[in-house]
Coordinates of C-alpha atoms and ligand atoms in Angstrom, one line a residue:
X304 CA 16.5 16.0 15.9
X305 CA 14.9 12.5 16.5
X306 CA 11.2 12.2 15.0
X307 CA 9.7 11.6 18.4
X308 CA 11.0 14.8 19.9
X309 CA 9.0 18.0 19.4
X310 CA 10.1 21.5 19.1
X311 CA 13.4 23.5 20.4
X312 CA 14.1 26.3 21.7
X313 CA 15.0 27.5 17.9
X314 CA 11.7 26.8 16.5
X315 CA 10.0 29.4 18.7
X316 CA 10.3 32.0 16.0
X317 CA 8.7 29.6 13.4
X318 CA 4.9 30.1 12.0
X319 CA 2.6 27.5 12.5
X320 CA 2.6 26.6 8.8
X321 CA 6.4 26.8 8.9
X322 CA 6.7 24.5 11.8
X323 CA 4.7 21.7 10.1
X324 CA 6.9 22.0 6.8
X325 CA 9.6 21.6 8.9
X326 CA 8.6 18.4 11.0
X327 CA 7.3 17.0 7.7
X328 CA 11.0 17.3 6.5
X329 CA 12.0 15.7 10.0
X330 CA 10.1 12.6 9.0
X331 CA 11.9 12.4 5.5
X332 CA 8.8 13.9 3.6
X333 CA 10.1 15.6 0.7
X334 CA 7.0 16.0 -1.4
X335 CA 3.3 17.1 -1.0
X336 CA 0.5 15.8 -3.2
X337 CA -2.8 18.1 -3.4
X338 CA -4.9 20.5 -5.2
X339 CA -5.2 24.3 -4.0
X340 CA -8.2 26.1 -3.0
X341 CA -8.8 29.3 -1.2
X342 CA -9.0 27.7 2.7
X343 CA -5.3 26.4 2.1
X344 CA -3.7 29.3 -0.2
X345 CA -1.7 30.7 2.4
X346 CA -0.1 27.3 3.5
X347 CA 0.3 26.4 -0.5
X348 CA 2.2 29.7 -0.9
X349 CA 4.4 28.5 1.8
X350 CA 5.2 25.1 0.9
X351 CA 6.1 26.6 -2.8
X352 CA 8.9 28.5 -1.0
X353 CA 9.8 25.7 1.1
X354 CA 12.4 22.9 0.3
X355 CA 9.1 20.5 0.0
X356 CA 8.1 20.0 -3.6
X357 CA 4.4 20.5 -4.4
X358 CA 2.7 17.9 -6.6
X359 CA -0.4 19.1 -8.3
X360 CA -2.7 16.7 -9.2
X361 CA -5.9 16.6 -11.1
X362 CA -8.1 15.2 -8.4
X363 CA -8.0 15.2 -4.8
X364 CA -8.7 11.2 -4.5
X365 CA -5.7 11.0 -6.9
X366 CA -3.6 13.2 -4.6
X367 CA -4.7 10.8 -1.8
X368 CA -3.5 7.3 -3.9
X369 CA -0.1 9.4 -4.9
X370 CA 1.0 10.1 -1.1
X371 CA -0.4 6.5 0.1
X372 CA 2.3 4.9 -2.5
X373 CA 4.6 7.6 -1.7
X374 CA 4.4 6.8 2.1
X375 CA 4.7 2.9 1.3
X376 CA 7.8 3.7 -0.7
X377 CA 9.3 6.7 1.2
X378 CA 8.0 5.8 4.7
X379 CA 5.9 8.5 5.2
X380 CA 3.3 10.5 2.7
X381 CA 1.6 13.6 2.8
X382 CA -1.6 15.3 1.2
X383 CA -2.7 19.0 1.3
X384 CA -6.3 20.0 0.2
X385 CA -8.8 22.7 0.6
X386 CA -11.6 22.3 3.2
X387 CA -15.0 20.3 2.1
X388 CA -14.7 19.9 -1.4
X389 CA -11.2 19.1 -1.3
X390 CA -11.2 17.0 2.1
X391 CA -14.2 15.1 1.6
X392 CA -12.6 13.8 -2.1
X393 CA -9.8 12.1 -0.1
X394 CA -11.7 10.3 2.2
X395 CA -11.4 7.0 0.2
X396 CA -8.3 7.2 -0.4
X397 CA -7.5 7.5 3.2
X398 CA -9.4 5.1 4.4
X399 CA -7.3 2.8 2.1
X400 CA -4.2 3.8 3.5
X401 CA -6.0 3.1 7.0
X402 CA -6.9 -0.1 5.7
X403 CA -3.4 -1.2 4.8
X404 CA -1.2 0.6 7.0
X405 CA 0.4 3.7 5.0
X406 CA 1.4 6.7 6.8
X407 CA -0.1 9.5 5.3
X408 CA -0.6 12.9 6.6
X409 CA -3.6 14.5 5.5
X410 CA -3.6 18.4 5.8
X411 CA -6.8 20.0 5.3
X412 CA -7.2 23.8 4.8
X413 CA -10.4 25.3 6.7
X414 CA -12.1 28.8 7.2
X415 CA -10.2 31.1 9.8
X416 CA -11.3 31.1 13.4
X417 CA -12.0 34.5 13.1
X418 CA -14.8 34.0 10.4
X419 CA -16.7 31.6 12.2
X420 CA -17.8 34.1 14.7
X421 CA -21.5 34.7 13.7
X422 CA -21.5 31.1 12.1
X423 CA -22.0 32.3 8.6
X424 CA -22.7 29.8 5.8
X425 CA -19.1 29.7 4.1
X426 CA -18.8 28.1 1.2
X427 CA -17.5 24.7 1.2
X428 CA -18.9 24.0 4.4
X429 CA -21.4 20.9 5.3
X430 CA -23.6 20.9 8.7
X431 CA -20.8 22.1 11.4
X432 CA -17.6 23.3 11.1
X433 CA -16.4 20.1 12.8
X434 CA -18.1 17.8 10.0
X435 CA -15.1 17.0 8.3
X436 CA -12.6 16.7 11.2
X437 CA -15.5 14.0 12.6
X438 CA -15.2 12.1 9.4
X439 CA -11.8 12.1 9.1
X440 CA -11.5 11.0 13.1
X441 CA -13.3 7.6 12.0
X442 CA -10.6 7.3 9.2
X443 CA -7.4 7.9 10.7
X444 CA -5.3 6.8 13.7
X445 CA -5.6 10.6 15.2
X446 CA -7.1 13.9 13.8
X447 CA -6.5 17.2 15.4
X448 CA -7.8 20.9 14.2
X449 CA -5.3 23.4 15.2
X450 CA -6.8 26.0 17.2
X451 CA -4.5 27.6 19.8
X452 CA -0.9 28.8 18.9
X453 CA -0.1 27.5 22.1
X454 CA -0.5 24.1 21.7
X455 CA 0.0 23.9 17.6
X456 CA 3.6 22.7 17.6
X457 CA 2.3 19.9 20.2
X458 CA -0.2 19.1 18.2
X459 CA 1.9 18.7 15.1
X460 CA 4.5 16.8 16.7
X461 CA 1.8 14.5 18.2
X462 CA 0.1 13.5 14.7
X463 CA 3.1 13.1 12.6
X464 CA 4.7 10.8 15.5
X465 CA 1.6 8.9 15.6
X466 CA 1.7 8.2 11.7
X467 CA 4.9 7.3 12.2
X468 CA 4.4 4.7 15.0
X469 CA 1.1 3.2 13.9
X470 CA 1.5 3.3 10.2
X471 CA -1.6 4.8 9.5
X472 CA -3.0 8.0 8.3
X473 CA -3.6 11.0 10.5
X474 CA -5.5 14.2 9.8
X475 CA -4.5 17.7 10.5
X476 CA -6.9 20.5 9.8
X477 CA -5.3 24.1 9.7
X478 CA -7.9 27.4 9.6
X479 CA -6.3 29.5 7.1
X480 CA -5.8 32.6 9.8
X481 CA -3.8 30.5 11.9
X482 CA -1.0 29.4 9.3
X483 CA 1.2 32.6 9.6
X484 CA 0.7 33.0 13.4
X485 CA 4.1 32.5 15.5
X486 CA 3.0 31.2 18.8
X487 CA 4.6 33.8 21.4
X488 CA 5.0 30.1 23.8
X489 CA 5.0 26.8 22.7
X490 CA 4.4 23.6 24.5
X491 CA 6.5 20.1 23.3
X492 CA 5.4 16.8 22.8
X493 CA 8.0 13.9 23.8
X494 CA 6.7 10.7 22.7
X495 CA 6.4 8.0 25.3
X496 CA 9.2 5.4 24.5
X497 CA 8.3 2.4 22.6
X498 CA 9.7 -0.8 24.5
X499 CA 9.0 -4.5 25.1
X500 CA 8.3 -5.6 28.5
X501 CA 11.4 -7.6 29.0
X502 CA 9.5 -10.3 31.0
X503 CA 6.9 -10.5 28.6
X504 CA 9.4 -10.6 25.9
X505 CA 11.5 -13.6 27.0
X506 CA 8.5 -15.7 28.0
X507 CA 7.1 -15.0 24.5
X508 CA 10.3 -16.1 23.0
X509 CA 10.6 -19.0 25.2
X510 CA 7.2 -20.4 24.6
X511 CA 7.5 -19.7 20.6
X512 CA 10.8 -21.3 20.4
X513 CA 9.8 -24.4 22.2
X514 CA 6.6 -24.4 20.0
X515 CA 8.6 -24.3 16.7
X516 CA 11.6 -26.9 18.2
X517 CA 8.8 -29.4 18.8
X518 CA 7.2 -29.0 15.1
X519 CA 8.5 -31.1 12.5
X520 CA 8.0 -28.8 9.8
X521 CA 7.4 -25.1 10.7
X522 CA 6.8 -22.3 8.1
X523 CA 7.0 -18.5 8.3
X524 CA 4.3 -16.5 6.5
X525 CA 5.5 -12.8 6.0
X526 CA 2.7 -10.1 6.5
X527 CA 2.8 -6.4 5.7
X528 CA 3.8 -5.0 8.7
X529 CA 7.1 -6.3 8.0
X530 CA 7.4 -4.0 5.3
X531 CA 5.6 -1.1 7.0
X532 CA 7.9 -1.6 10.3
X533 CA 11.0 -1.9 8.1
X534 CA 11.7 -5.5 9.3
X535 CA 12.2 -7.3 6.2
X536 CA 16.2 -7.9 6.8
X537 CA 15.3 -9.2 10.0
X538 CA 12.8 -11.7 8.9
X539 CA 15.1 -13.0 6.5
X540 CA 18.0 -13.2 8.9
X541 CA 15.2 -14.9 11.0
X542 CA 14.3 -17.5 8.3
X543 CA 18.3 -17.9 7.6
X544 CA 19.5 -18.4 11.1
X545 CA 16.5 -21.3 11.9
X546 CA 16.6 -22.7 8.0
X547 CA 12.7 -22.5 8.3
X548 CA 10.9 -21.7 5.0
X549 CA 9.1 -18.9 4.3
X550 CA 5.7 -17.7 2.1
X551 CA 4.2 -14.3 2.1
X552 CA 0.6 -12.9 1.8
X553 CA -0.8 -11.1 -1.2
X554 CA -0.6 -8.0 0.3
X555 CA 2.9 -8.5 1.7
X556 CA 3.9 -9.6 -1.8
X557 CA 7.7 -9.1 -2.4
X558 CA 8.3 -8.0 1.2
X559 CA 10.7 -11.1 1.2
X560 CA 12.6 -11.4 -2.2
X561 CA 10.9 -13.8 -4.3
X562 CA 14.1 -15.3 -5.6
X563 CA 15.4 -16.4 -2.1
X564 CA 16.2 -19.7 -1.7
X565 CA 13.9 -20.2 1.5
X566 CA 11.0 -18.3 -0.2
X567 CA 8.3 -20.9 -1.5
X568 CA 5.6 -18.2 -2.3
X569 CA 2.4 -16.5 -2.0
X570 CA 0.1 -18.2 0.8
X571 CA -3.4 -17.1 -0.4
X572 CA -5.8 -20.3 0.3
X573 CA -7.6 -21.7 -2.5
X574 CA -6.4 -18.7 -4.8
X575 CA -2.8 -19.8 -4.4
X576 CA -0.3 -22.4 -5.7
X577 CA -1.7 -25.8 -4.4
X578 CA 1.2 -26.6 -3.6
X579 CA 2.1 -23.6 -1.3
X580 CA -1.2 -23.9 0.3
X581 CA -1.3 -27.3 1.2
X582 CA 2.3 -27.0 2.6
X583 CA 1.2 -24.2 4.8
X584 CA -2.1 -26.1 6.0
X585 CA -0.4 -29.1 6.5
X586 CA 2.4 -27.5 8.7
X587 CA 2.5 -28.2 12.5
X588 CA 3.6 -24.5 13.2
X589 CA 2.6 -21.5 10.9
X590 CA 4.5 -18.6 12.1
X591 CA 2.6 -15.4 10.8
X592 CA 4.8 -12.4 11.2
X593 CA 2.9 -9.1 11.1
X594 CA 0.1 -10.3 8.6
X595 CA -3.5 -8.9 8.6
X596 CA -5.4 -11.9 8.3
X597 CA -7.8 -10.3 5.4
X598 CA -10.0 -11.9 3.1
X599 CA -8.0 -11.5 0.3
X600 CA -4.8 -12.6 1.8
X601 CA -6.6 -15.9 3.0
X602 CA -8.0 -16.3 -0.6
X603 CA -11.5 -14.9 0.3
X604 CA -11.4 -17.1 3.4
X605 CA -10.7 -20.0 1.6
X606 CA -7.7 -20.7 4.1
X607 CA -7.6 -23.4 6.4
X608 CA -5.4 -22.7 9.6
X609 CA -5.8 -24.1 12.9
X610 CA -5.2 -21.5 15.7
X611 CA -3.4 -24.2 17.9
X612 CA -0.7 -24.7 15.5
X613 CA -0.4 -20.9 14.9
X614 CA 1.9 -18.3 16.1
X615 CA 0.5 -15.2 15.4
X616 CA 2.9 -11.9 15.7
X617 CA 1.9 -8.5 14.9
X618 CA 2.5 -4.7 16.1
X619 CA -0.8 -4.7 18.2
X620 CA -1.0 -8.4 19.0
X621 CA 0.8 -11.7 19.7
X622 CA -0.9 -15.0 20.5
X623 CA 0.8 -18.2 20.8
X624 CA -2.1 -20.9 20.1
X625 CA -4.4 -19.5 22.9
X626 CA -2.2 -17.6 24.9
X627 CA -1.9 -13.7 24.1
X628 CA 0.8 -11.6 24.9
X629 CA 1.0 -7.5 25.9
X630 CA 4.0 -5.2 25.4
X631 CA 5.7 -7.2 23.0
X632 CA 7.3 -5.4 20.2
X633 CA 7.0 -7.1 16.8
X634 CA 10.6 -6.1 16.0
X635 CA 12.0 -7.7 19.5
X636 CA 10.0 -11.0 19.0
X637 CA 11.3 -11.4 15.9
X638 CA 15.0 -10.9 16.9
X639 CA 14.1 -12.6 20.0
X640 CA 13.3 -16.1 17.9
X641 CA 16.4 -15.1 15.6
X642 CA 18.5 -15.6 18.4
X643 CA 16.8 -18.3 20.5
X644 CA 16.1 -21.1 17.3
X645 CA 18.9 -23.3 16.9
X646 CA 19.5 -23.7 12.8
X647 CA 17.8 -26.6 11.3
X648 CA 18.8 -28.2 8.0
X649 CA 15.7 -27.0 5.8
X650 CA 15.6 -30.5 4.1
X651 CA 15.1 -32.2 7.8
X652 CA 11.8 -30.2 8.0
X653 CA 10.3 -30.4 4.9
X654 CA 9.9 -34.4 4.6
X655 CA 6.5 -35.9 5.0
X656 CA 3.5 -36.3 3.2
X657 CA 3.7 -32.7 1.4
X658 CA 7.0 -31.9 -0.1
X659 CA 8.6 -28.4 0.2
X660 CA 7.2 -26.3 -3.0
X661 CA 9.6 -25.3 -5.6
X662 CA 10.4 -21.3 -5.7
X663 CA 8.0 -19.2 -7.8
X664 CA 10.7 -19.2 -10.6
X665 CA 11.1 -22.7 -10.5
X666 CA 7.5 -23.3 -10.5
X667 CA 6.8 -21.0 -13.7
X668 CA 9.3 -23.0 -15.7
X669 CA 10.9 -21.2 -18.9
X670 CA 9.0 -18.6 -21.0
X671 CA 9.0 -18.9 -24.5
X672 CA 7.5 -16.2 -26.6
X673 CA 4.9 -17.2 -29.1
X674 CA 4.8 -13.9 -31.5
X675 CA 1.9 -14.6 -33.1
X676 CA -0.3 -15.8 -30.5
X677 CA -3.2 -14.0 -29.0
X678 CA -2.1 -12.4 -25.8
X679 CA -3.7 -13.5 -22.5
X680 CA -3.5 -11.8 -19.0
X681 CA -1.2 -14.7 -18.0
X682 CA 1.2 -14.9 -20.7
X683 CA 1.2 -10.9 -20.7
X684 CA 2.5 -11.4 -16.8
X685 CA 5.1 -14.2 -17.7
X686 CA 6.3 -11.6 -20.2
X687 CA 6.7 -8.7 -17.9
X688 CA 8.2 -11.1 -15.4
X689 CA 11.1 -11.7 -18.0
X690 CA 11.9 -7.8 -17.7
X691 CA 11.7 -7.3 -13.9
X692 CA 14.7 -6.5 -11.8
X693 CA 15.4 -5.4 -8.6
X694 CA 15.0 -1.8 -9.8
X695 CA 11.5 -2.1 -10.9
X696 CA 8.2 -1.0 -8.7
X697 CA 5.2 -2.6 -10.0
X698 CA 1.7 -1.4 -9.2
X699 CA -1.3 -3.4 -9.6
X700 CA -5.2 -2.1 -9.5
X701 CA -7.8 -3.9 -8.5
X702 CA -9.4 -6.5 -10.6
X703 CA -7.4 -9.3 -12.7
X704 CA -4.6 -6.8 -12.8
X705 CA -4.2 -7.6 -9.1
X706 CA -4.8 -11.4 -9.2
X707 CA -2.4 -12.0 -12.4
X708 CA 0.5 -9.9 -10.3
X709 CA 0.5 -12.5 -7.8
X710 CA 2.3 -14.9 -10.7
X711 CA 4.9 -12.2 -10.9
X712 CA 8.4 -12.9 -9.5
X713 CA 9.5 -10.2 -7.4
X714 CA 13.0 -10.1 -7.1
X715 CA 13.9 -7.2 -4.8
X716 CA 12.4 -6.3 -1.5
X717 CA 8.9 -4.4 -1.8
X718 CA 8.9 -3.5 -5.2
X719 CA 5.4 -4.7 -5.3
X720 CA 2.4 -2.0 -4.7
X721 CA -1.3 -2.9 -4.8
X722 CA -4.6 -2.0 -2.5
X723 CA -4.6 -5.8 -1.9
X724 CA -7.3 -5.5 1.0
X725 CA -9.2 -2.4 0.8
X726 CA -9.0 -2.9 -3.1
X727 CA -10.4 0.4 -4.2
X728 CA -10.2 0.6 -8.4
X729 CA -8.3 3.4 -9.5
X730 CA -5.3 3.5 -7.4
X731 CA -2.5 2.1 -9.9
X732 CA -2.1 5.5 -12.0
X733 CA -2.2 7.6 -9.2
X734 CA 0.2 5.3 -7.0
X735 CA 2.6 5.5 -10.1
X736 CA 3.2 9.5 -9.5
X737 CA 3.6 8.7 -6.0
X738 CA 6.1 5.9 -6.4
X739 CA 7.7 7.4 -9.4
X740 CA 8.2 10.8 -7.2
X741 CA 9.5 9.2 -4.2
X742 CA 12.0 6.6 -6.3
X743 CA 12.7 8.4 -9.6
X744 CA 16.0 6.1 -9.9
X745 CA 13.5 3.3 -10.2
X746 CA 11.1 2.1 -13.2
X747 CA 7.7 1.9 -12.5
X748 CA 5.4 -0.1 -14.1
X749 CA 1.5 0.2 -13.6
X750 CA -0.8 -2.7 -14.3
X751 CA -4.5 -1.7 -14.6
X752 CA -7.7 -3.0 -15.7
X753 CA -9.9 -0.6 -18.2
X754 CA -12.4 -0.1 -15.9
X755 CA -10.3 1.0 -13.4
X756 CA -8.1 3.3 -15.6
X757 CA -11.2 4.7 -16.6
X758 CA -11.7 6.1 -12.8
X759 CA -8.6 7.9 -12.4
X760 CA -6.3 7.1 -15.6
X761 CA -6.3 11.2 -16.2
X762 CA -3.7 11.5 -13.7
X763 CA -1.5 10.8 -16.7
X764 CA -1.8 14.4 -17.0
X765 CA 0.1 14.7 -13.9
X766 CA 2.4 12.2 -15.1
X767 CA 3.3 13.8 -18.3
X768 CA 3.3 17.3 -16.8
X769 CA 6.3 16.1 -14.4
X770 CA 8.1 13.9 -17.1
X771 CA 7.6 11.0 -15.1
X772 CA 8.4 8.1 -17.4
X773 CA 6.5 5.5 -16.2
X774 CA 4.8 2.3 -18.1
X775 CA 1.0 2.1 -17.9
X776 CA -0.1 -1.3 -19.1
X777 CA -4.1 -1.5 -19.8
X778 CA -5.9 -4.4 -19.6
X779 CA -8.6 -3.8 -22.0
X780 CA -11.4 -6.4 -21.5
X781 CA -13.9 -4.1 -22.3
X782 CA -15.6 -3.9 -18.8
X783 CA -15.3 -5.0 -15.5
X784 CA -14.2 -8.7 -16.1
X785 CA -13.8 -9.6 -12.2
X786 CA -17.3 -8.5 -11.9
X787 CA -18.6 -10.5 -14.8
X788 CA -17.5 -13.5 -13.3
X789 CA -19.4 -13.0 -10.1
X790 CA -22.7 -11.8 -11.8
X791 CA -23.0 -11.1 -15.5
X792 CA -25.2 -8.0 -16.6
X793 CA -24.5 -5.1 -18.7
X794 CA -23.6 -3.0 -16.1
X795 CA -20.3 -4.7 -16.3
X796 CA -19.8 -3.4 -20.0
X797 CA -17.7 -0.1 -20.2
X798 CA -17.6 2.7 -22.7
X799 CA -15.0 1.7 -25.3
X800 CA -12.0 4.4 -25.3
X801 CA -9.0 4.7 -27.7
X802 CA -6.6 4.6 -24.6
X803 CA -3.4 4.4 -26.8
X804 CA -4.2 7.8 -28.4
X805 CA -4.2 9.7 -24.8
X806 CA -0.6 10.6 -25.2
X807 CA -2.1 13.2 -27.9
X808 CA -4.4 14.8 -25.7
X809 CA -2.3 15.1 -22.9
X810 CA 0.6 16.5 -24.7
X811 CA 3.4 13.7 -23.9
X812 CA 4.4 10.0 -23.8
X813 CA 3.8 7.4 -26.3
X814 CA 0.9 5.1 -27.1
X815 CA 0.8 1.2 -28.2
X816 CA -2.0 -0.4 -29.2
X817 CA -1.2 -4.3 -28.9
X818 CA -3.1 -7.8 -29.8
X819 CA -0.4 -10.5 -29.6
X820 CA 2.5 -11.7 -27.7
X821 CA 4.9 -10.5 -30.7
X822 CA 3.4 -6.9 -30.5
X823 CA 3.2 -6.6 -26.7
X824 CA 6.9 -7.9 -26.3
X825 CA 7.8 -5.2 -29.1
X826 CA 5.9 -2.4 -27.1
X827 CA 7.5 -3.5 -23.6
X828 CA 10.6 -3.0 -24.6
X829 CA 10.4 0.2 -25.9
X830 CA 8.5 1.4 -23.3
X831 CA 11.0 0.2 -20.6
X832 CA 13.6 1.5 -22.5
X833 CA 12.2 5.3 -22.7
X834 CA 13.4 7.2 -19.9
X835 CA 12.3 10.4 -21.4
X836 CA 8.4 10.3 -21.2
X837 CA 5.5 7.8 -20.1
X838 CA 4.4 4.9 -22.2
X839 CA 0.8 3.5 -22.4
X840 CA 0.5 -0.2 -23.5
X841 CA -3.3 -0.8 -24.3
X842 CA -3.5 -4.7 -24.5
X843 CA -6.7 -6.2 -26.0
X844 CA -7.9 -9.1 -23.8
X845 CA -10.5 -11.6 -24.6
X846 CA -13.6 -11.4 -22.7
X847 CA -13.4 -14.7 -21.5
X848 CA -10.0 -14.2 -20.5
X849 CA -8.9 -14.8 -16.9
X850 CA -5.3 -15.2 -15.2
X851 CA -4.7 -18.7 -13.6
X852 CA -5.0 -17.1 -10.0
X853 CA -8.4 -15.6 -10.8
X854 CA -9.5 -19.0 -12.0
X855 CA -8.1 -20.9 -9.1
X856 CA -10.1 -18.4 -6.9
X857 CA -13.2 -19.0 -8.9
X858 CA -12.9 -22.5 -8.8
X859 CA -12.3 -22.3 -5.0
X860 CA -15.0 -20.3 -4.0
X861 CA -17.4 -22.6 -6.2
X862 CA -15.9 -25.8 -4.3
X863 CA -17.0 -23.8 -1.4
X864 CA -20.4 -22.9 -2.4
X865 CA -21.1 -26.8 -3.3
X866 CA -19.9 -27.9 0.2
X867 CA -22.7 -25.6 1.4
Ligands
LIG1390 C1 -13.9 2.2 -6.2 C2 -14.4 0.9 -6.6 N1 -15.7 0.6 -7.3 C3 -16.3 -0.5 -7.4 C4 -15.4 -1.9 -7.3 C5 -16.0 -3.1 -7.5 N2 -15.2 -3.8 -8.5 C6 -14.1 -4.5 -8.3 S1 -13.8 -5.3 -9.5 C7 -14.4 -4.5 -10.3 C8 -14.2 -4.5 -12.1 C9 -12.8 -4.0 -12.5 O1 -12.8 -3.7 -13.8 P1 -11.4 -3.5 -14.5 O2 -10.6 -2.5 -14.1 O3 -11.8 -3.3 -16.0 O4 -10.6 -4.9 -14.1 P2 -11.2 -6.4 -14.6 O5 -11.9 -7.0 -13.7 O6 -11.8 -6.1 -15.7 O7 -9.9 -7.2 -14.9 C10 -15.3 -3.6 -10.1 C11 -16.3 -2.4 -10.5 C12 -14.3 -1.5 -6.3 N3 -13.5 -2.5 -6.2 N4 -13.7 -0.4 -6.3
LIG1391 MG1 -11.8 -4.7 -17.4

């Protein structure tokens, strides 16, 4: 059955809970992350006896991060929790999924409709029965409470299709006395067709092609929606058909393989490599595809793009200079452009005052290990880079882990996951649970600061429990290094932990403590070779050390402050 189609005759015997499970499976969801509670136990029991695998996490916010990463890797994810205490704990994770366009289905149990008759103060209740729903209505593309068996199937269909189409989270509240109810009659939902207005499409493609053809030095900038809508191959086809070089934003890092000959690197304003920033900003036609123009992606707004030289195409907007087009799907626009543009020799477009930047591998140069040298963040990333292949997923947490990873060269397509816009600390370890669950065949490496690790690192417990062989690298600079850079204060210090001993506490995996390049090299080699259990590498980092990217950002911000 196609995603967008709702219930069929044979579904009429299913209960509401069974129907939800079936529809999740239709969308490719095979795992549900969460933590039980009495308002959701009936549904949990149903899940346990279904083809879906329940992944019990240590906290609901972690389950939300895991479901988010799972959705990014798998196409759709689900988290299921109890009412109030569970639901409200997931709010931050769902907010991140909304901001970064990750299709997570958030399912919350709730008091039964029959229990609410005399308006009792049942446990976990906050203000009104609808309070939690109202919170999630603000954080999701759509939110509904199942209240009527007749419309329940239609509501489920609508929510799932909305998550799928908009690549945003949705919220579904399931009162506990409706889970096993088999509707006597059910409504169906048929999603309206998604298609471009042919005339608007033709005109947009024509106008964009004319602008690109008239440009001497066009450049493509790939954004995150290309990943979410599965348009990576179409984008590469467009670059190859036209010969136009391509950069990517930080949030979209690795959407295009970073070793593709037309790939020039990340465009991230003053935070990025100067050659790439200069090249993009000197271009007379910047074609932004599926980009969210966030401050991080634009190097904390140090980027300098002239709208009259810009084509901005996204899932909900198409602007060519100051002309706005409606009803043009991103995929049709990309494919249309690929067909309309003549092939030009890349070299002929890249002359002029700013030369074509070398790809990131060539720019980084050869890496030679200095075994006795004290390890730094940048050198750690260079060493990690040597171990990446197209079977590795790298997850970066917020802090210098994120900035430093922009220096990695990701070989495959979309093997890099980070909360690079919403930037909620504590994402990486739970996200490793989600990513490895979605793709057990891939190697998963999580890079996380010590501060972020102290927030959600205990989710390693789930990693141990499920026998997930992931590698977690803790960058231990004894506190909030990124914040030290902004504002020094004792509030940036944290209690030092013996991170390397955690495997003993958690009952599985191997811990390493390293200070030099040689020690890191040895630990990483062993960790990546260990496919039986998780590895945790604690890396001592000097207090004043920071990655090249963070250094560039600090210098760029300082220049901006000086310029007033
Ligand atoms: C949930 C959350 N709380 C607070 C912040 C603000 N914040 C941004 S970076 C940072 C410090 C990160 O410390 P750590 O994880 O050790 O990484 P480092 O900066 O040392 O590399 C903080 C507190 C945040 N981004 N997210
Ligand atoms: Mg730190």
